[in-house]
Tab-separated table of C-alpha atoms in Angstrom:
chain	number	residue	atom	x	y	z
R	1	MET	CA	-0.041	-0.013	-0.026
R	2	ALA	CA	2.661	2.476	1.111
R	3	ALA	CA	4.818	1.396	-1.904
R	4	LEU	CA	2.044	1.998	-4.342
R	5	SER	CA	1.138	5.298	-2.938
R	6	ALA	CA	4.618	6.469	-2.943
R	7	SER	CA	4.990	5.348	-6.635
R	8	GLY	CA	1.830	7.244	-7.307
R	9	VAL	CA	3.028	10.429	-5.698
R	10	THR	CA	6.349	10.255	-7.563
R	11	ARG	CA	4.628	9.596	-10.729
R	12	ARG	CA	2.416	12.576	-10.193
R	13	GLY	CA	5.316	14.754	-9.166
R	14	LEU	CA	7.163	13.732	-12.360
R	15	ALA	CA	3.966	14.490	-14.436
R	16	TRP	CA	3.656	17.924	-12.719
R	17	VAL	CA	7.351	18.689	-13.296
R	18	VAL	CA	7.069	17.588	-16.967
R	19	LEU	CA	3.681	19.253	-17.746
R	20	GLY	CA	3.996	22.271	-15.468
R	21	ALA	CA	4.933	24.903	-18.127
R	22	PRO	CA	2.749	23.780	-21.001
R	23	ARG	CA	-0.264	23.250	-18.588
R	24	ARG	CA	0.003	26.908	-17.331
R	25	GLU	CA	0.037	28.100	-20.849
R	26	PHE	CA	-2.861	25.740	-21.753
R	27	TRP	CA	-5.026	27.313	-18.861
R	28	SER	CA	-3.880	30.794	-19.375
R	29	ARG	CA	-5.245	30.725	-22.954
R	30	PHE	CA	-8.688	30.018	-21.408
R	31	ARG	CA	-8.269	32.652	-18.909
R	32	LYS	CA	-7.422	35.261	-21.579
R	33	GLU	CA	-10.489	34.223	-23.642
R	34	LYS	CA	-12.767	34.611	-20.709
R	35	LYS	CA	-11.693	38.091	-19.721
R	36	PRO	CA	-12.856	40.070	-22.897
R	37	LEU	CA	-16.256	38.532	-22.605
R	38	VAL	CA	-17.045	39.951	-19.294
R	39	PRO	CA	-17.104	43.703	-20.187
R	40	GLU	CA	-19.254	42.931	-23.296
R	41	THR	CA	-22.156	41.574	-21.261
R	42	VAL	CA	-21.923	44.589	-18.987
R	43	GLU	CA	-22.286	46.977	-21.895
R	44	GLU	CA	-25.252	45.115	-23.189
R	45	VAL	CA	-27.129	45.486	-19.839
R	46	LYS	CA	-26.550	49.222	-19.827
R	47	GLU	CA	-28.039	49.662	-23.245
R	48	LYS	CA	-31.545	48.899	-21.997
R	49	PRO	CA	-33.644	51.899	-21.658
R	50	ILE	CA	-33.730	53.430	-18.135
R	51	LEU	CA	-37.148	54.149	-16.992
R	52	VAL	CA	-37.433	57.517	-15.365
R	53	CYS	CA	-40.516	58.365	-13.455
R	54	PRO	CA	-42.240	61.610	-14.654
R	55	PRO	CA	-42.706	64.327	-12.071
R	56	LEU	CA	-45.537	63.752	-9.643
R	57	ARG	CA	-48.820	65.653	-10.455
R	58	SER	CA	-50.873	67.324	-8.141
R	59	ARG	CA	-54.695	66.529	-8.165
R	60	THR	CA	-55.756	70.166	-8.279
R	61	TYR	CA	-57.854	70.986	-11.403
R	62	ILE	CA	-59.005	74.461	-12.227
R	63	PRO	CA	-61.413	74.541	-15.352
R	64	PRO	CA	-59.927	76.664	-18.100
R	65	GLU	CA	-61.712	79.661	-19.507
R	66	ASP	CA	-62.216	78.126	-22.924
R	67	LEU	CA	-63.334	74.777	-21.703
R	68	GLN	CA	-66.510	74.696	-23.889
R	69	SER	CA	-64.776	75.469	-27.091
R	70	ARG	CA	-62.028	72.875	-26.285
R	71	VAL	CA	-64.699	70.146	-25.565
R	72	GLU	CA	-66.570	71.207	-28.763
R	73	SER	CA	-63.413	70.889	-30.991
R	74	CYS	CA	-62.566	67.508	-29.435
R	75	VAL	CA	-66.123	66.315	-30.152
R	76	ARG	CA	-65.903	67.426	-33.639
R	77	GLU	CA	-62.527	65.728	-34.234
R	78	ILE	CA	-63.600	62.466	-32.608
R	79	PHE	CA	-67.104	62.242	-34.077
R	80	GLY	CA	-66.189	63.728	-37.457
R	81	SER	CA	-68.166	66.245	-39.217
R	82	SER	CA	-71.558	64.553	-38.737
R	83	VAL	CA	-72.201	66.413	-35.395
R	84	PRO	CA	-75.448	68.393	-35.187
R	85	SER	CA	-75.516	71.896	-33.813
R	86	SER	CA	-76.672	70.411	-30.472
R	87	TRP	CA	-73.248	68.807	-29.935
R	88	GLN	CA	-73.942	68.631	-26.163
R	89	ASP	CA	-76.788	65.916	-26.613
R	90	VAL	CA	-74.514	63.579	-28.678
R	91	SER	CA	-74.634	60.244	-26.884
R	92	LEU	CA	-71.479	58.311	-25.819
R	93	GLU	CA	-72.820	54.826	-26.154
R	94	ASP	CA	-70.158	53.507	-28.421
R	95	GLY	CA	-67.025	52.437	-26.691
R	96	HIS	CA	-64.516	53.648	-29.257
R	97	LEU	CA	-65.991	57.136	-29.391
R	98	LYS	CA	-66.417	57.318	-25.698
R	99	PHE	CA	-62.800	56.147	-24.991
R	100	GLY	CA	-61.537	58.456	-27.739
R	101	LEU	CA	-63.251	61.644	-26.453
R	102	LEU	CA	-62.572	60.944	-22.735
R	103	SER	CA	-58.859	60.078	-23.215
R	104	ARG	CA	-58.385	63.099	-25.572
R	105	LEU	CA	-60.002	65.361	-22.898
R	106	ALA	CA	-57.927	63.773	-20.124
R	107	ASP	CA	-54.663	64.208	-22.000
R	108	ASP	CA	-55.665	67.797	-22.896
R	109	LEU	CA	-56.774	69.047	-19.511
R	110	GLY	CA	-54.564	66.818	-17.329
R	111	HIS	CA	-57.639	65.563	-15.364
R	112	ALA	CA	-59.408	62.230	-16.149
R	113	VAL	CA	-62.861	61.033	-15.206
R	114	PRO	CA	-62.494	58.588	-12.237
R	115	ASN	CA	-63.622	54.963	-12.559
R	116	SER	CA	-66.613	55.444	-10.259
R	117	ARG	CA	-68.116	58.259	-12.464
R	118	LEU	CA	-67.331	56.749	-15.894
R	119	HIS	CA	-70.854	55.117	-16.125
R	120	GLN	CA	-72.473	58.502	-15.529
R	121	MET	CA	-70.964	59.954	-18.645
R	122	CYS	CA	-73.711	59.209	-21.110
R	123	ARG	CA	-73.716	62.491	-23.021
R	124	VAL	CA	-71.211	65.116	-23.759
R	125	ARG	CA	-73.245	67.345	-21.531
R	126	ASP	CA	-72.402	65.085	-18.558
R	127	VAL	CA	-68.654	65.354	-19.435
R	128	LEU	CA	-69.004	69.128	-19.760
R	129	ASP	CA	-70.511	69.387	-16.298
R	130	PHE	CA	-67.881	67.140	-14.825
R	131	TYR	CA	-64.991	69.317	-16.276
R	132	ASN	CA	-66.648	72.438	-14.889
R	133	VAL	CA	-66.282	71.413	-11.459
R	134	PRO	CA	-62.858	72.605	-9.848
R	135	ILE	CA	-60.983	70.187	-7.721
R	136	HIS	CA	-58.695	71.054	-4.840
R	137	ASP	CA	-56.113	68.919	-3.341
R	138	ARG	CA	-56.265	70.564	0.127
R	139	SER	CA	-57.427	68.821	3.201
R	140	LYS	CA	-60.566	70.019	5.095
R	141	PHE	CA	-58.279	71.679	7.818
R	142	ASP	CA	-56.323	73.599	5.262
R	143	GLU	CA	-59.746	74.836	3.657
R	144	LEU	CA	-60.958	75.891	7.067
R	145	ILE	CA	-57.683	77.706	7.849
R	146	ALA	CA	-57.896	79.551	4.562
R	147	SER	CA	-61.548	80.527	4.836
R	148	ASN	CA	-62.816	83.448	6.898
R	149	LEU	CA	-63.167	82.358	10.519
R	150	PRO	CA	-64.753	84.389	13.320
R	151	PRO	CA	-62.083	85.972	15.433
R	152	ASN	CA	-62.646	83.750	18.538
R	153	LEU	CA	-62.076	80.529	16.541
R	154	LYS	CA	-58.611	79.277	16.183
R	155	ILE	CA	-57.368	76.086	14.481
R	156	THR	CA	-54.045	74.617	15.484
R	157	TRP	CA	-52.650	71.574	13.628
R	158	GLY	CA	-50.494	70.062	16.358
R	159	TYR	CA	-48.778	67.190	14.560
A	1	PRO	CA	-86.879	38.611	-18.156
A	2	ALA	CA	-86.843	35.929	-15.496
A	3	GLN	CA	-85.402	33.382	-17.986
A	4	ALA	CA	-82.801	35.951	-19.005
A	5	LEU	CA	-81.765	36.297	-15.439
A	6	ARG	CA	-81.662	32.464	-14.811
A	7	GLY	CA	-78.473	31.774	-16.760
A	8	ARG	CA	-77.794	28.177	-15.757
A	9	GLY	CA	-78.481	25.567	-13.196
A	10	PRO	CA	-77.835	21.915	-12.477
A	11	ARG	CA	-80.532	20.735	-15.041
A	12	ASN	CA	-79.388	22.779	-17.913
A	13	ALA	CA	-77.659	20.590	-20.535
A	14	GLY	CA	-75.085	23.375	-21.350
A	15	PRO	CA	-71.513	22.993	-22.385
A	16	THR	CA	-69.093	21.436	-19.848
A	17	LEU	CA	-66.703	23.463	-17.612
A	18	GLY	CA	-63.744	22.879	-19.818
A	19	ALA	CA	-65.331	24.091	-23.017
A	20	ARG	CA	-66.713	27.198	-21.405
A	21	LEU	CA	-63.368	28.132	-19.956
A	22	PHE	CA	-61.650	27.452	-23.315
A	23	ALA	CA	-64.114	29.620	-25.035
A	24	ALA	CA	-63.624	32.537	-22.423
A	25	ARG	CA	-59.797	32.261	-22.871
A	26	SER	CA	-59.916	32.231	-26.627
A	27	ARG	CA	-62.079	35.281	-26.493
A	28	PHE	CA	-59.471	37.037	-24.382
A	29	GLN	CA	-56.658	35.845	-26.487
A	30	GLY	CA	-58.349	37.960	-29.157
A	31	LEU	CA	-58.429	41.002	-26.733
A	32	ASN	CA	-54.984	40.424	-25.345
A	33	ALA	CA	-53.568	40.011	-28.833
A	34	VAL	CA	-54.096	43.776	-29.293
A	35	ALA	CA	-52.174	44.458	-25.888
A	36	GLU	CA	-49.572	41.916	-26.745
A	37	GLU	CA	-48.889	43.632	-30.165
A	38	ALA	CA	-48.062	46.753	-28.008
A	39	VAL	CA	-45.574	44.960	-25.924
A	40	PRO	CA	-42.731	44.418	-28.504
A	41	GLN	CA	-43.328	48.028	-29.658
A	42	ALA	CA	-42.912	49.250	-26.116
A	43	ALA	CA	-39.797	47.243	-25.519
A	44	LYS	CA	-37.850	49.170	-28.072
A	45	PRO	CA	-36.290	52.222	-26.657
A	46	GLU	CA	-37.273	54.592	-29.294
A	47	ALA	CA	-40.923	53.645	-29.061
A	48	VAL	CA	-41.420	54.040	-25.403
A	49	GLY	CA	-42.539	57.674	-25.468
A	50	SER	CA	-44.253	57.719	-28.844
A	51	ALA	CA	-46.531	54.753	-28.649
A	52	GLY	CA	-48.900	56.344	-31.185
A	53	PRO	CA	-52.669	56.002	-31.491
A	54	GLN	CA	-53.431	52.310	-30.813
A	55	GLU	CA	-56.690	50.477	-30.837
A	56	PRO	CA	-58.354	50.864	-27.380
A	57	VAL	CA	-58.769	47.598	-25.494
A	58	LEU	CA	-62.671	47.541	-25.131
A	59	ARG	CA	-64.126	44.836	-22.903
A	60	ARG	CA	-67.778	43.945	-22.909
A	61	CYS	CA	-69.733	42.079	-20.409
A	62	GLU	CA	-70.086	38.376	-21.387
A	63	LEU	CA	-72.844	37.494	-18.960
A	64	PRO	CA	-76.377	38.913	-19.568
A	65	VAL	CA	-77.021	42.262	-17.897
A	66	PRO	CA	-80.645	42.422	-16.672
A	67	ALA	CA	-82.580	45.000	-18.559
A	68	PRO	CA	-83.092	48.078	-16.518
A	69	ARG	CA	-79.546	48.097	-15.245
A	70	ARG	CA	-76.641	49.185	-17.397
A	71	PRO	CA	-72.990	48.123	-17.114
A	72	VAL	CA	-70.540	50.167	-14.894
A	73	GLN	CA	-67.220	51.176	-16.550
A	74	ALA	CA	-63.688	51.420	-15.665
A	75	TRP	CA	-60.463	52.458	-17.495
A	76	VAL	CA	-58.121	49.690	-18.621
A	77	GLU	CA	-54.551	50.640	-17.577
A	78	SER	CA	-51.188	49.272	-18.335
A	79	LEU	CA	-48.271	48.565	-16.072
A	80	ARG	CA	-45.701	48.765	-18.931
A	81	GLY	CA	-45.128	52.389	-18.696
A	82	TYR	CA	-45.661	55.207	-16.225
A	83	GLU	CA	-47.904	57.238	-18.569
A	84	GLN	CA	-49.980	54.409	-19.830
A	85	GLU	CA	-53.035	55.089	-17.804
A	86	ARG	CA	-55.865	54.935	-20.339
A	87	VAL	CA	-55.287	51.924	-22.668
A	88	GLY	CA	-58.988	51.012	-22.976
A	89	LEU	CA	-62.404	50.884	-21.456
A	90	ALA	CA	-63.950	47.951	-19.656
A	91	GLU	CA	-67.527	47.234	-18.940
A	92	LEU	CA	-68.159	45.715	-15.559
A	93	HIS	CA	-71.318	43.755	-14.653
A	94	PRO	CA	-73.669	45.873	-12.402
A	95	GLU	CA	-74.657	42.974	-10.183
A	96	VAL	CA	-71.026	42.425	-9.119
A	97	PHE	CA	-69.646	45.940	-9.198
A	98	SER	CA	-72.680	48.085	-8.433
A	99	THR	CA	-74.670	46.180	-5.852
A	100	ALA	CA	-76.149	47.629	-2.662
A	101	PRO	CA	-73.315	48.671	-0.351
A	102	ARG	CA	-74.157	46.295	2.361
A	103	LEU	CA	-71.610	47.331	5.090
A	104	ASP	CA	-73.204	44.829	7.559
A	105	ILE	CA	-72.428	41.997	5.176
A	106	LEU	CA	-68.843	43.252	4.725
A	107	HIS	CA	-68.439	43.326	8.537
A	108	GLN	CA	-69.924	39.843	9.026
A	109	VAL	CA	-67.606	38.306	6.337
A	110	ALA	CA	-64.517	40.189	7.572
A	111	ILE	CA	-65.102	39.099	11.170
A	112	TRP	CA	-65.869	35.431	9.937
A	113	GLN	CA	-62.565	35.369	8.156
A	114	ARG	CA	-60.690	36.352	11.207
A	115	ASN	CA	-62.561	34.020	13.547
A	116	PHE	CA	-63.308	30.847	11.858
A	117	LYS	CA	-59.753	29.690	11.698
A	118	ARG	CA	-59.231	30.557	15.329
A	119	ILE	CA	-58.449	27.975	17.891
A	120	SER	CA	-57.585	29.443	21.366
A	121	TYR	CA	-55.272	27.041	23.258
A	122	ALA	CA	-55.750	28.788	26.691
A	123	LYS	CA	-56.504	26.368	29.400
A	124	THR	CA	-56.578	26.672	33.250
A	125	LYS	CA	-56.773	24.085	36.045
A	126	THR	CA	-59.972	23.749	38.043
A	127	ARG	CA	-59.908	22.885	41.673
A	128	ALA	CA	-60.064	19.266	40.686
A	129	GLU	CA	-57.051	19.391	38.553
A	130	VAL	CA	-54.717	21.425	40.739
A	131	GLN	CA	-52.251	19.119	42.592
A	132	GLY	CA	-53.366	18.441	46.116
A	133	GLY	CA	-56.356	19.599	47.930
A	134	GLY	CA	-58.043	16.284	48.697
A	135	ARG	CA	-58.006	16.566	52.582
A	136	LYS	CA	-59.937	18.868	54.785
A	137	PRO	CA	-57.253	21.347	56.071
A	138	TRP	CA	-58.689	21.705	59.623
A	139	PRO	CA	-61.836	20.316	61.372
A	140	GLN	CA	-65.066	22.019	60.710
A	141	LYS	CA	-65.554	23.428	64.231
A	142	GLY	CA	-63.301	24.327	67.031
A	143	SER	CA	-60.197	25.893	65.450
A	144	GLY	CA	-61.630	29.520	65.216
A	145	ARG	CA	-60.708	29.820	61.566
A	146	SER	CA	-63.191	29.843	58.699
A	147	ARG	CA	-64.398	26.505	57.386
A	148	HIS	CA	-62.839	24.997	54.337
A	149	GLY	CA	-62.994	21.728	52.567
A	150	SER	CA	-59.748	21.830	50.445
A	151	ILE	CA	-56.736	24.055	50.041
A	152	ARG	CA	-57.311	24.321	46.237
A	153	SER	CA	-60.753	25.850	46.178
A	154	PRO	CA	-60.996	29.030	43.964
A	155	ILE	CA	-61.032	31.408	46.999
A	156	TRP	CA	-57.685	30.130	48.075
A	157	ARG	CA	-54.351	31.521	46.912
A	158	GLY	CA	-52.857	28.762	44.549
A	159	GLY	CA	-56.337	27.229	44.108
A	160	GLY	CA	-57.954	26.346	40.926
A	161	ILE	CA	-59.701	28.845	38.611
A	162	ALA	CA	-63.591	28.571	38.761
A	163	HIS	CA	-64.641	29.916	35.322
A	164	GLY	CA	-61.484	30.091	33.367
A	165	PRO	CA	-60.777	29.074	29.777
A	166	ARG	CA	-61.183	25.373	29.202
A	167	GLY	CA	-59.110	23.739	26.832
A	168	PRO	CA	-58.519	24.385	23.204
A	169	THR	CA	-61.846	26.165	21.992
A	170	SER	CA	-62.610	26.404	18.388
A	171	TYR	CA	-64.540	29.497	17.055
A	172	TYR	CA	-65.367	27.679	13.793
A	173	TYR	CA	-68.542	28.806	12.157
A	174	MET	CA	-69.576	29.108	8.412
A	175	LEU	CA	-71.501	31.782	6.896
A	176	PRO	CA	-73.949	30.685	4.129
A	177	MET	CA	-72.176	30.543	0.852
A	178	LYS	CA	-74.529	33.145	-0.685
A	179	VAL	CA	-73.535	35.582	2.101
A	180	ARG	CA	-69.910	35.151	1.439
A	181	VAL	CA	-70.540	35.537	-2.281
A	182	GLN	CA	-72.449	38.807	-1.513
A	183	GLY	CA	-69.650	39.991	0.613
A	184	LEU	CA	-67.227	39.680	-2.145
A	185	LYS	CA	-69.692	41.589	-4.540
A	186	VAL	CA	-70.045	44.267	-2.043
A	187	ALA	CA	-66.368	44.689	-1.425
A	188	LEU	CA	-65.783	45.006	-5.118
A	189	THR	CA	-68.581	47.503	-5.474
A	190	VAL	CA	-67.185	49.654	-2.579
A	191	LYS	CA	-63.701	49.543	-4.153
A	192	LEU	CA	-64.988	50.743	-7.439
A	193	ALA	CA	-67.218	53.423	-5.806
A	194	GLN	CA	-64.407	54.893	-3.773
A	195	ASP	CA	-61.935	54.884	-6.926
A	196	ASP	CA	-59.745	52.302	-5.413
A	197	LEU	CA	-60.142	49.701	-8.251
A	198	HIS	CA	-57.960	49.602	-11.248
A	199	ILE	CA	-58.238	47.279	-14.261
A	200	VAL	CA	-55.026	46.287	-15.986
A	201	ASP	CA	-54.760	44.548	-19.272
A	202	SER	CA	-51.985	42.259	-17.871
A	203	LEU	CA	-49.439	42.378	-15.022
A	204	GLU	CA	-46.378	42.483	-17.167
A	205	LEU	CA	-43.694	44.945	-16.082
A	206	PRO	CA	-40.643	46.191	-18.140
A	207	THR	CA	-38.284	45.500	-15.250
A	208	SER	CA	-38.304	43.352	-12.179
A	209	ASP	CA	-37.196	46.229	-10.092
A	210	PRO	CA	-39.621	46.859	-7.018
A	211	GLN	CA	-38.865	50.597	-7.088
A	212	TYR	CA	-40.440	50.752	-10.594
A	213	LEU	CA	-43.617	49.387	-9.144
A	214	THR	CA	-43.624	51.779	-6.084
A	215	GLU	CA	-42.894	54.795	-8.241
A	216	LEU	CA	-45.678	53.792	-10.502
A	217	ALA	CA	-48.225	53.595	-7.783
A	218	ARG	CA	-46.972	56.917	-6.320
A	219	TYR	CA	-47.275	58.621	-9.750
A	220	ARG	CA	-50.864	57.238	-10.335
A	221	HIS	CA	-51.938	58.180	-6.715
A	222	TRP	CA	-52.871	54.598	-5.963
A	223	GLY	CA	-52.267	54.619	-2.297
A	224	ASP	CA	-49.829	52.925	0.213
A	225	SER	CA	-50.879	49.378	-0.290
A	226	VAL	CA	-51.753	47.664	-3.397
A	227	LEU	CA	-53.401	44.126	-3.920
A	228	LEU	CA	-52.595	42.680	-7.440
A	229	VAL	CA	-54.739	39.909	-8.533
A	230	ASP	CA	-53.779	37.619	-11.427
A	231	LEU	CA	-55.704	34.847	-12.802
A	232	ALA	CA	-53.783	31.737	-11.903
A	233	TYR	CA	-50.599	30.881	-9.983
A	234	GLU	CA	-49.010	29.113	-13.036
A	235	ASN	CA	-48.601	31.814	-15.561
A	236	MET	CA	-47.726	34.874	-13.505
A	237	PRO	CA	-45.043	36.978	-15.262
A	238	GLN	CA	-41.642	36.781	-13.615
A	239	ASN	CA	-41.135	40.426	-13.293
A	240	ILE	CA	-43.996	41.096	-11.162
A	241	VAL	CA	-43.364	38.155	-8.996
A	242	ALA	CA	-39.862	39.286	-8.355
A	243	ALA	CA	-40.889	42.799	-7.764
A	244	THR	CA	-43.657	41.958	-5.219
A	245	THR	CA	-41.590	39.375	-3.267
A	246	GLY	CA	-39.313	42.323	-2.250
A	247	LEU	CA	-42.145	44.517	-1.274
A	248	LYS	CA	-44.241	44.346	1.921
A	249	THR	CA	-47.307	46.560	0.946
A	250	PHE	CA	-47.629	45.284	-2.608
A	251	ASN	CA	-49.071	41.750	-2.616
A	252	LEU	CA	-49.823	39.367	-5.574
A	253	ILE	CA	-52.459	36.747	-5.292
A	254	PRO	CA	-54.242	34.446	-7.646
A	255	ALA	CA	-57.853	35.092	-8.379
A	256	VAL	CA	-59.089	32.205	-6.201
A	257	GLY	CA	-57.346	33.906	-3.190
A	258	LEU	CA	-59.434	37.087	-3.408
A	259	ASN	CA	-61.115	37.801	-0.074
A	260	VAL	CA	-62.914	40.537	1.627
A	261	TYR	CA	-60.292	40.969	4.521
A	262	SER	CA	-57.437	41.430	1.978
A	263	MET	CA	-59.525	43.889	-0.119
A	264	LEU	CA	-60.167	46.045	2.979
A	265	LYS	CA	-56.686	45.721	4.154
A	266	HIS	CA	-55.014	47.055	1.073
A	267	GLN	CA	-56.022	50.469	-0.158
A	268	THR	CA	-55.986	49.693	-3.896
A	269	LEU	CA	-57.113	46.584	-5.816
A	270	VAL	CA	-55.681	45.967	-9.319
A	271	LEU	CA	-57.465	43.273	-11.353
A	272	THR	CA	-56.568	41.933	-14.840
A	273	LEU	CA	-59.083	41.491	-17.609
A	274	GLN	CA	-58.888	37.700	-17.251
A	275	THR	CA	-59.331	37.889	-13.581
A	276	LEU	CA	-62.493	40.070	-14.060
A	277	ALA	CA	-64.102	37.527	-16.397
A	278	PHE	CA	-63.235	34.734	-13.858
A	279	LEU	CA	-64.788	36.755	-10.918
A	280	GLU	CA	-67.938	37.813	-12.783
A	281	GLU	CA	-68.639	34.270	-13.887
A	282	LYS	CA	-68.019	32.676	-10.406
A	283	LEU	CA	-69.892	35.269	-8.482
A	284	LEU	CA	-72.897	35.657	-10.792
A	285	TRP	CA	-73.517	31.946	-10.925
A	286	HIS	CA	-74.715	31.964	-7.408
A	287	ASP	CA	-77.624	34.377	-8.209
A	288	SER	CA	-79.379	31.803	-10.384
A	289	ARG	CA	-78.367	28.481	-9.165
A	290	TYR	CA	-80.529	25.653	-7.587
A	291	THR	CA	-80.085	24.634	-3.994
A	292	PRO	CA	-77.438	21.908	-3.986
A	293	LEU	CA	-78.681	18.380	-3.780
A	294	TYR	CA	-75.199	17.219	-2.766
A	295	PRO	CA	-72.153	19.281	-1.570
A	296	PHE	CA	-70.503	21.467	-4.235
A	297	ARG	CA	-67.119	19.897	-3.472
A	298	LEU	CA	-68.371	16.716	-5.276
A	299	PRO	CA	-68.385	16.958	-9.097
A	300	TYR	CA	-71.045	18.792	-10.928
A	301	ARG	CA	-71.442	19.033	-14.735
A	302	ASP	CA	-71.917	22.799	-14.901
A	303	PHE	CA	-70.193	24.197	-11.787
A	304	PRO	CA	-68.188	27.189	-13.023
């Protein structure tokens, strides 16, 4: 057993001595091939588009002065020229037309009809009434503070 | 009108479950094909900002809507970009998304969900179980002290508890199936009425970064906690799974896991179009079913 192991070690030692230099060159070739691959993959990852969040919007909405003309022009664009003079009574039954009009108005005015009130928008008149209502982002406390209070009423926000 | 309302029952020789599901899925593959055509366009960097006018994703109610009522509607949104908030318009069945706001049923179902799984393991020993106390400590008369029969009676220090918790108690009870179904319908109604419901064409994200999802929710004013519901556990997109595992307040569940407690716990609910069809079919079947002749867990031919 000992003799066999000794011969094995010596054989291995001789083999190591004989093949040491060429083996190092053999493995170094593989190492050199691997190195240029790594930076290529890193560059490919960086080429993907970086998604940047657009700036946060506030929920305040103040109806513009020319709201009615804007809505009328959108209606004429979406529905085409076949719109009667009573454009406010045009019904929004068709999904394509309703979607087109409401998304166009939302992109235009920066304020969309919420899900809970979509089913109430049956006619263009309803849409117009919706967009005529201003929306403030203030809490009730801020509104009270901003409004005219009697002199003996004070509101303190202690948080 | 009554026949229009009564869609199906155990006696109707309608198509089997598999055929109906296949038909629903193929219909939605038609709708999702429009959305999936948009995916390779959005993946290219130059087309991210300029998606261009695309066909809106319009979803109609498959199940019949009773005559005087009209479907409720919701925007179909997309998670693929921050700005893609109005990709289409979905019609929702009024019996599911616009029922009476029964807050008492919501309370019943939420309390049931908390309690029916509860087993309280509290147990105390009575005077019979406390070690010792078999012998009368002193004779009845003559010692001047008050009379006692054992040292472990409840009035003694170290004695047993007279009316304490006795052993594992189970608080299991079942509400009727229709009450639980109505609870789900009311919860969905309340979510839609309070603008906390969002319909999405599919839960595919461009990255698996959890920060993308949080920023998207912040940009769209969704709220602090979001419950995302996909159709089945098998086909969930990898990106959304990876993003939600990292987040505590954004939770992803399959459609069968939708429950009233989770809907009330999370501020926002996000459903996909397939989940919507699944829920409407399952919840509306109970309106017009016969009473079961044998339990529903055994096979029925037309159980949805």
